[in-house]
Amino acid sequence: MKVVLGVSGGIAAYKACELLRLFTESGHEVRVVPTREALKFVGAPTWAALSGNPVSAEVWDDVHEVPHVRIGKQADLVVVAPATADVLAKAAHGLAGDLLTNTLLTARCPVVFAPAMHTEMWQHPATRANVETLRSRGSVVIDPAVGRLTGADTGPGRLPDPAEIFEVCLRVLRGRPRDLVGRKIVVSAGGTREAIDPVRYIGNRSSGLQGYALARTAVARGAEVTLVAANVTLPDPAGAAVTRVQSTAELREAVLAASEDADVVVMAAAVADFRPAARHDTKIKKTDGEPEPIRLTKNPDILAELGERRRQRSGGAAVVAVADVAVPGGSAMDVAGAKGVPAVIVGFAAETHDVLANGQAKLARKGCDLLVVNQVGEGLAFGTPDNAATVLVAGGDPVEVPFGPKEDLADAVWDLVAARFA
């Protein structure tokens, strides 16, 4: 694949070297097109040496090859990282004063922008309007990360990790549809931990890999994603707003708050069914004889609560995100949007036996639209890069997803979700 890496004039330009390395080492041919300002941070010889291709910021170099048209027309992907407020504005308004902006105008392939700037610049109404314009035209604009900026400032505006930008670009190169543009999606991931004392806890083996795959693929398909991560050590997916939690109670609070204005909620986290009835304030010391038993109590069922809240807020009728379902006052989608409840709820069920039977019972009991059922155990699902599942569909036939990368299962889920909005 031919990739154009545009680099604009921000301090994060040096991080684009890592993104370039990831593309070249995975077999892509990369042409770096920096702005004049970017060359003040990283020089042309560096880009040329790392890419193996000539580097210029000017339309007047090698004019006989018409680079201002040829580079964009021949590209399979254009990614601008970092994308400054200036470049976003020029791209949104069709300005073409250098080789990069000319390339953006002539490209007919997918375009990904990874903005990086100070918080005030990112939040300015002009920048927000430019971002919305670019997204409305089909470009992928990855929301910046939150963290340390230039100097002592901290906030949204930091360039996401280059490896995570690369993951979004790979998904865009796979040609997945931009069918979640404008949708607000909440994904939970990881496994909750219930404290026994300040040292010990009850937990599970979930790594968060499946939830993170769902978040990454949703970003690549155009969604605004909030990821609620329970005890996950993975890097934040580029473009997703991440809320970190530990216990089931914290996960519940974060998911319910985020779901108030969400179109879709996906409960991919492995939530502990039980917690200790009492938490010890100090470490339980080992003594002679058998330890005192730990009495457990049930945790709230967050997935069932989401389904019940939706049922109650929609006038007692089950809300299913299918356009032709008749409900009082309009379509089911209208009711969901008006009542502040998600139009589509997706659950996950990890089972060790009687997988489909247990899954069907849960689908009916939880009130969700889709339930992803998979078998777990030693070497299955938890902590592995691959997964297989059956997606149970309320009012429809099950969908089998064969064993493969967790990104494939994520895309299969989003295909089913997007179809319910169609």
Coordinates of C-alpha atoms in Angstrom, one line a residue:
M1 CA 0.0 0.0 0.0
K2 CA 1.2 3.6 -0.7
V3 CA 0.9 5.8 2.3
V4 CA 1.4 9.5 2.4
L5 CA 2.5 10.7 5.9
G6 CA 1.8 14.4 6.2
V7 CA 3.7 16.1 9.1
S8 CA 2.7 19.6 10.2
G9 CA 4.6 22.1 12.4
G10 CA 4.1 21.0 16.0
I11 CA 6.4 19.8 18.7
A12 CA 4.9 16.3 18.3
A13 CA 6.5 16.1 14.8
Y14 CA 9.3 14.0 16.2
K15 CA 6.8 11.3 17.2
A16 CA 5.8 10.9 13.5
C17 CA 9.2 9.2 13.1
E18 CA 7.9 6.2 15.1
L19 CA 4.7 6.2 13.0
L20 CA 6.8 6.1 9.8
R21 CA 8.8 3.2 11.2
L22 CA 5.7 1.2 11.9
F23 CA 4.4 1.7 8.3
T24 CA 7.7 0.9 6.6
E25 CA 8.4 -2.2 8.8
S26 CA 4.9 -3.5 8.0
G27 CA 5.7 -3.3 4.2
H28 CA 4.0 -0.1 3.2
E29 CA 5.6 2.4 0.8
V30 CA 5.6 5.8 2.6
R31 CA 6.1 9.2 1.1
V32 CA 6.6 11.9 3.8
V33 CA 5.2 15.3 3.0
P34 CA 6.0 17.8 5.7
T35 CA 5.0 21.4 5.9
R36 CA 7.7 24.1 5.9
E37 CA 7.1 24.6 9.7
A38 CA 7.5 20.8 10.3
L39 CA 11.0 20.9 8.8
K40 CA 12.0 23.3 11.6
F41 CA 11.4 20.4 14.1
V42 CA 12.6 17.4 12.0
G43 CA 14.8 17.9 8.9
A44 CA 14.2 16.5 5.4
P45 CA 17.3 14.2 5.6
T46 CA 15.7 12.4 8.5
W47 CA 12.4 11.8 6.7
A48 CA 14.2 10.7 3.5
A49 CA 16.5 8.3 5.3
L50 CA 13.6 6.7 7.2
S51 CA 11.2 6.5 4.3
G52 CA 13.6 5.8 1.4
N53 CA 11.8 8.4 -0.6
P54 CA 12.5 12.0 -1.5
V55 CA 11.1 14.7 0.8
S56 CA 9.8 18.2 -0.1
A57 CA 7.4 20.7 1.3
E58 CA 7.2 22.7 -1.9
V59 CA 5.1 22.3 -5.1
W60 CA 8.0 23.8 -7.1
D61 CA 10.4 20.9 -6.6
D62 CA 10.4 18.3 -9.4
V63 CA 7.7 20.2 -11.2
H64 CA 8.0 17.9 -14.3
E65 CA 6.6 15.1 -12.1
V66 CA 3.6 17.2 -11.1
P67 CA 3.9 16.1 -7.4
H68 CA 1.1 18.3 -6.1
V69 CA -1.4 16.1 -8.1
R70 CA 0.5 12.8 -8.5
I71 CA 1.2 12.1 -4.8
G72 CA -2.4 12.4 -3.6
K73 CA -3.9 10.6 -6.6
Q74 CA -1.6 7.6 -6.2
A75 CA -2.0 7.2 -2.4
D76 CA -4.0 4.4 -0.7
L77 CA -4.0 6.4 2.5
V78 CA -3.1 9.9 3.6
V79 CA -2.4 10.4 7.4
V80 CA -1.5 13.7 8.9
A81 CA 0.3 13.3 12.2
P82 CA 0.6 15.7 14.0
A83 CA -2.2 17.8 12.4
T84 CA -2.0 21.3 13.8
A85 CA -5.0 23.7 14.0
D86 CA -3.6 25.5 11.0
V87 CA -3.5 22.4 8.8
L88 CA -7.0 21.4 9.9
A89 CA -8.3 24.8 9.0
K90 CA -6.6 24.8 5.6
A91 CA -7.9 21.3 4.8
A92 CA -11.4 22.2 5.9
H93 CA -11.5 25.3 3.7
G94 CA -9.7 23.8 0.7
L95 CA -6.6 26.0 0.8
A96 CA -3.5 24.8 -1.0
G97 CA -0.4 26.8 -0.3
D98 CA 2.1 24.0 -0.1
L99 CA 2.6 20.4 -1.1
L100 CA 0.8 18.8 1.8
T101 CA -2.4 20.9 1.4
N102 CA -2.3 20.3 -2.4
T103 CA -2.0 16.5 -1.7
L104 CA -5.0 16.6 0.6
L105 CA -7.1 18.3 -2.1
T106 CA -6.1 15.8 -4.8
A107 CA -6.3 12.6 -2.7
R108 CA -9.3 10.4 -3.4
C109 CA -8.3 7.8 -0.8
P110 CA -9.1 7.7 2.9
V111 CA -7.6 10.5 5.0
V112 CA -6.8 10.3 8.7
F113 CA -5.9 13.4 10.8
A114 CA -4.3 13.0 14.2
P115 CA -4.5 16.5 15.8
A116 CA -2.0 17.8 18.3
M117 CA -2.2 21.3 19.8
H118 CA -2.8 23.1 23.1
T119 CA -6.1 22.5 24.8
E120 CA -7.4 26.0 24.1
M121 CA -6.7 25.7 20.4
W122 CA -8.4 22.2 20.2
Q123 CA -11.5 23.5 22.1
H124 CA -11.8 26.8 20.1
P125 CA -15.1 26.9 18.2
A126 CA -13.2 27.5 14.9
T127 CA -11.2 24.3 15.4
R128 CA -14.3 22.3 16.4
A129 CA -16.2 23.5 13.3
N130 CA -13.2 22.6 11.1
V131 CA -13.1 19.1 12.6
E132 CA -16.8 18.6 12.1
T133 CA -16.5 19.8 8.5
L134 CA -13.7 17.3 7.8
R135 CA -15.6 14.5 9.4
S136 CA -18.7 15.3 7.4
R137 CA -16.7 14.8 4.3
G138 CA -15.5 11.3 5.4
S139 CA -12.2 12.1 6.9
V140 CA -11.2 10.3 10.1
V141 CA -10.2 12.9 12.7
I142 CA -8.8 11.2 15.8
D143 CA -9.5 13.0 19.0
P144 CA -6.3 13.9 20.7
A145 CA -5.2 12.3 24.0
V146 CA -5.3 13.9 27.4
G147 CA -1.9 14.5 29.0
R148 CA 1.2 16.6 29.3
L149 CA 1.6 19.2 26.6
T150 CA 4.4 21.7 25.9
G151 CA 5.7 23.3 29.1
A152 CA 3.7 22.7 32.2
D153 CA 0.3 22.5 30.6
T154 CA -1.9 19.4 30.8
G155 CA -5.1 18.6 29.0
P156 CA -6.7 17.3 25.8
G157 CA -4.4 18.0 22.8
R158 CA -1.6 15.5 23.1
L159 CA -0.8 13.4 20.1
P160 CA -2.0 9.9 20.7
D161 CA 0.6 7.1 20.9
P162 CA 2.0 6.5 17.4
A163 CA 1.3 2.7 17.7
E164 CA -2.4 3.5 18.4
I165 CA -2.6 5.9 15.4
F166 CA -1.1 3.1 13.3
E167 CA -3.8 0.7 14.5
V168 CA -6.5 3.1 13.4
C169 CA -4.8 3.5 10.0
L170 CA -4.6 -0.2 9.5
R171 CA -8.4 -0.5 10.1
V172 CA -9.0 2.3 7.7
L173 CA -6.8 0.6 5.1
R174 CA -8.9 -2.6 5.5
G175 CA -11.7 -0.6 3.9
R176 CA -14.2 -0.8 6.7
P177 CA -17.3 1.4 6.2
R178 CA -17.7 4.8 7.8
D179 CA -21.1 3.7 9.1
L180 CA -20.8 4.9 12.7
V181 CA -20.2 8.6 11.9
G182 CA -22.0 10.8 14.4
R183 CA -22.8 7.9 16.8
K184 CA -21.8 8.1 20.5
I185 CA -20.6 4.8 21.7
V186 CA -19.7 3.5 25.2
V187 CA -17.6 0.4 25.5
S188 CA -16.6 -1.2 28.8
A189 CA -13.4 -3.4 28.9
G190 CA -11.2 -5.3 31.3
G191 CA -12.2 -7.0 34.5
T192 CA -13.4 -5.5 37.8
R193 CA -11.7 -6.2 41.1
E194 CA -13.5 -6.3 44.5
A195 CA -11.3 -5.5 47.4
I196 CA -11.0 -8.0 50.3
D197 CA -8.5 -5.8 52.2
P198 CA -6.0 -3.1 51.1
V199 CA -3.8 -5.9 49.5
R200 CA -6.1 -8.6 48.2
Y201 CA -9.0 -8.7 45.8
I202 CA -11.4 -10.9 44.0
G203 CA -11.0 -10.6 40.2
N204 CA -10.9 -12.4 36.9
R205 CA -8.5 -13.0 33.9
S206 CA -9.9 -10.4 31.5
S207 CA -7.1 -8.4 29.8
G208 CA -9.4 -5.9 28.1
L209 CA -8.1 -6.8 24.6
Q210 CA -11.6 -7.5 23.2
G211 CA -13.0 -4.2 24.5
Y212 CA -10.1 -2.3 23.2
A213 CA -10.5 -3.9 19.8
L214 CA -14.1 -2.8 19.8
A215 CA -13.1 0.8 20.7
R216 CA -10.4 1.0 18.0
T217 CA -12.6 -0.3 15.3
A218 CA -15.5 2.0 16.3
V219 CA -13.1 5.0 16.1
A220 CA -12.0 3.9 12.6
R221 CA -15.6 3.6 11.6
G222 CA -16.3 7.2 12.6
A223 CA -17.8 6.9 16.1
E224 CA -17.2 9.1 19.1
V225 CA -16.1 6.5 21.7
T226 CA -16.0 6.5 25.5
L227 CA -14.0 3.6 26.9
V228 CA -14.6 2.6 30.5
A229 CA -11.5 0.5 31.3
A230 CA -11.4 -1.7 34.4
N231 CA -7.8 -2.6 35.5
V232 CA -6.4 -2.6 32.0
T233 CA -2.7 -1.9 31.3
L234 CA -3.0 -1.4 27.6
P235 CA -2.2 2.0 26.0
D236 CA -5.2 4.2 25.4
P237 CA -6.8 3.6 21.9
A238 CA -6.3 6.6 19.7
G239 CA -9.4 8.8 19.5
A240 CA -11.2 7.3 22.5
A241 CA -11.9 9.1 25.7
V242 CA -10.8 6.7 28.5
T243 CA -12.2 6.5 32.0
R244 CA -10.3 4.1 34.3
V245 CA -12.1 2.2 37.1
Q246 CA -11.4 -0.7 39.4
S247 CA -14.6 -2.0 41.1
T248 CA -18.0 -3.0 39.8
A249 CA -19.5 0.0 41.6
E250 CA -17.1 2.4 39.8
L251 CA -17.8 0.7 36.5
R252 CA -21.5 1.0 37.0
E253 CA -21.3 4.7 37.8
A254 CA -19.1 5.5 34.8
V255 CA -21.1 3.4 32.3
L256 CA -24.5 4.8 33.5
A257 CA -23.2 8.4 33.3
A258 CA -21.7 7.9 29.9
S259 CA -24.8 6.1 28.5
E260 CA -27.1 9.1 29.1
D261 CA -26.3 10.6 25.7
A262 CA -25.0 7.4 24.0
D263 CA -26.4 5.7 21.0
V264 CA -24.8 2.4 21.7
V265 CA -23.5 0.7 24.9
V266 CA -21.3 -2.4 24.6
M267 CA -20.7 -4.2 27.9
A268 CA -17.5 -6.1 27.0
A269 CA -16.0 -5.9 30.5
A270 CA -15.9 -9.0 32.7
V271 CA -17.8 -7.8 35.7
A272 CA -17.5 -9.6 39.0
D273 CA -20.8 -11.1 40.0
F274 CA -19.9 -11.0 43.7
R275 CA -18.0 -8.9 46.1
P276 CA -17.0 -9.3 49.8
A277 CA -19.8 -8.3 52.0
A278 CA -17.3 -6.4 54.2
R279 CA -13.9 -4.9 53.3
H280 CA -11.2 -5.1 55.9
D281 CA -9.4 -1.7 56.4
T282 CA -6.2 -3.4 57.2
K283 CA -4.4 -6.5 55.8
I284 CA -5.8 -9.8 57.0
K285 CA -3.0 -11.4 58.9
K286 CA -2.2 -15.1 58.7
T287 CA -2.9 -16.9 61.9
D288 CA -2.8 -20.5 63.2
G289 CA -5.8 -22.5 62.0
E290 CA -8.2 -22.0 59.2
P291 CA -8.9 -18.4 58.1
E292 CA -12.4 -16.9 58.6
P293 CA -14.6 -17.5 55.6
I294 CA -15.2 -14.4 53.3
R295 CA -19.0 -13.8 53.0
L296 CA -20.0 -12.7 49.5
T297 CA -22.8 -10.5 48.3
K298 CA -24.1 -9.9 44.8
N299 CA -22.9 -7.0 42.7
P300 CA -25.4 -5.0 40.6
D301 CA -26.2 -6.4 37.2
I302 CA -25.2 -3.4 35.0
L303 CA -26.3 -4.9 31.7
A304 CA -29.7 -5.8 33.1
E305 CA -30.0 -2.3 34.6
L306 CA -29.3 -0.7 31.3
G307 CA -32.0 -2.8 29.7
E308 CA -34.5 -2.0 32.5
R309 CA -33.7 1.7 32.4
R310 CA -34.3 1.8 28.7
R311 CA -37.6 -0.1 29.1
Q312 CA -38.9 2.3 31.7
R313 CA -37.8 5.4 30.0
S314 CA -39.4 4.3 26.7
G315 CA -42.9 4.0 28.3
G316 CA -42.5 0.4 29.4
A317 CA -42.0 -1.0 25.9
A318 CA -38.9 -2.9 24.8
V319 CA -36.8 -0.6 22.6
V320 CA -35.2 -2.3 19.6
A321 CA -33.2 -0.2 17.3
V322 CA -35.0 -1.2 14.1
A323 CA -36.5 1.7 12.1
D324 CA -39.8 0.0 11.3
V325 CA -40.7 -1.0 14.9
A326 CA -43.9 0.9 15.8
V327 CA -43.7 2.6 19.1
P328 CA -45.8 5.5 20.6
G329 CA -44.5 8.9 19.4
G330 CA -42.3 7.7 16.6
S331 CA -39.7 5.1 15.8
A332 CA -37.7 3.2 18.5
M333 CA -34.7 5.3 17.6
D334 CA -36.7 8.5 18.2
V335 CA -37.8 7.2 21.6
A336 CA -34.2 6.2 22.6
G337 CA -32.8 9.6 21.6
A338 CA -35.6 11.6 23.3
K339 CA -35.4 9.6 26.6
G340 CA -31.6 9.7 27.0
V341 CA -31.2 5.9 26.6
P342 CA -29.0 3.9 24.2
A343 CA -30.8 2.7 21.1
V344 CA -28.6 -0.4 21.0
I345 CA -27.3 -2.4 24.0
V346 CA -24.7 -5.1 23.4
G347 CA -23.8 -7.6 26.1
F348 CA -21.0 -10.2 26.4
A349 CA -21.4 -13.6 28.0
A350 CA -18.4 -15.7 28.9
E351 CA -19.4 -19.3 29.5
T352 CA -17.5 -22.5 30.3
H353 CA -20.3 -25.0 29.5
D354 CA -23.8 -25.1 27.9
V355 CA -22.6 -21.9 26.0
L356 CA -25.6 -21.3 23.7
A357 CA -28.3 -22.4 26.2
N358 CA -26.9 -20.1 28.9
G359 CA -26.5 -17.3 26.3
Q360 CA -30.1 -17.6 25.1
A361 CA -31.3 -17.4 28.7
K362 CA -29.2 -14.3 29.3
L363 CA -30.4 -12.6 26.1
A364 CA -34.0 -12.9 27.3
R365 CA -33.2 -11.9 30.9
K366 CA -30.9 -8.9 30.3
G367 CA -33.0 -7.0 27.8
C368 CA -30.2 -6.3 25.4
D369 CA -30.3 -6.3 21.6
L370 CA -27.2 -8.4 20.9
L371 CA -25.4 -10.8 23.1
V372 CA -21.9 -12.0 22.2
V373 CA -21.4 -15.5 23.7
N374 CA -18.0 -17.1 23.8
Q375 CA -16.5 -20.0 25.6
V376 CA -13.7 -19.2 28.1
G377 CA -11.1 -21.2 29.9
E378 CA -7.4 -22.0 29.8
G379 CA -6.1 -20.4 26.6
L380 CA -9.6 -19.4 25.4
A381 CA -10.7 -15.7 25.0
F382 CA -9.1 -14.2 28.1
G383 CA -5.7 -12.7 27.5
T384 CA -5.4 -14.0 23.9
P385 CA -5.3 -12.0 20.7
D386 CA -7.9 -14.2 19.0
N387 CA -11.5 -15.1 19.7
A388 CA -14.5 -16.9 18.4
A389 CA -18.1 -16.2 19.3
T390 CA -21.8 -16.6 18.5
V391 CA -23.7 -13.3 18.4
L392 CA -27.3 -13.8 19.6
V393 CA -29.7 -11.3 18.1
A394 CA -33.0 -10.3 19.7
G395 CA -35.7 -11.3 17.3
G396 CA -33.2 -12.7 14.8
D397 CA -31.0 -15.6 13.9
P398 CA -27.6 -16.1 15.6
V399 CA -24.5 -15.0 13.8
E400 CA -21.4 -17.2 14.0
V401 CA -18.0 -15.4 14.1
P402 CA -15.2 -17.9 13.4
F403 CA -12.0 -18.0 15.3
G404 CA -9.7 -15.1 14.4
P405 CA -8.3 -11.8 15.6
K406 CA -10.4 -10.0 18.1
E407 CA -10.6 -7.1 15.6
D408 CA -12.6 -9.3 13.3
L409 CA -15.1 -10.1 16.1
A410 CA -15.3 -6.4 16.8
D411 CA -16.1 -5.6 13.2
A412 CA -18.7 -8.3 13.1
V413 CA -20.4 -6.7 16.1
W414 CA -20.3 -3.2 14.6
D415 CA -21.7 -4.6 11.3
L416 CA -24.7 -5.8 13.3
V417 CA -25.0 -2.6 15.2
A418 CA -24.8 -0.4 12.1
A419 CA -27.4 -2.5 10.4
R420 CA -29.9 -1.7 13.2
F421 CA -29.4 2.0 12.5
A422 CA -29.8 1.6 8.7

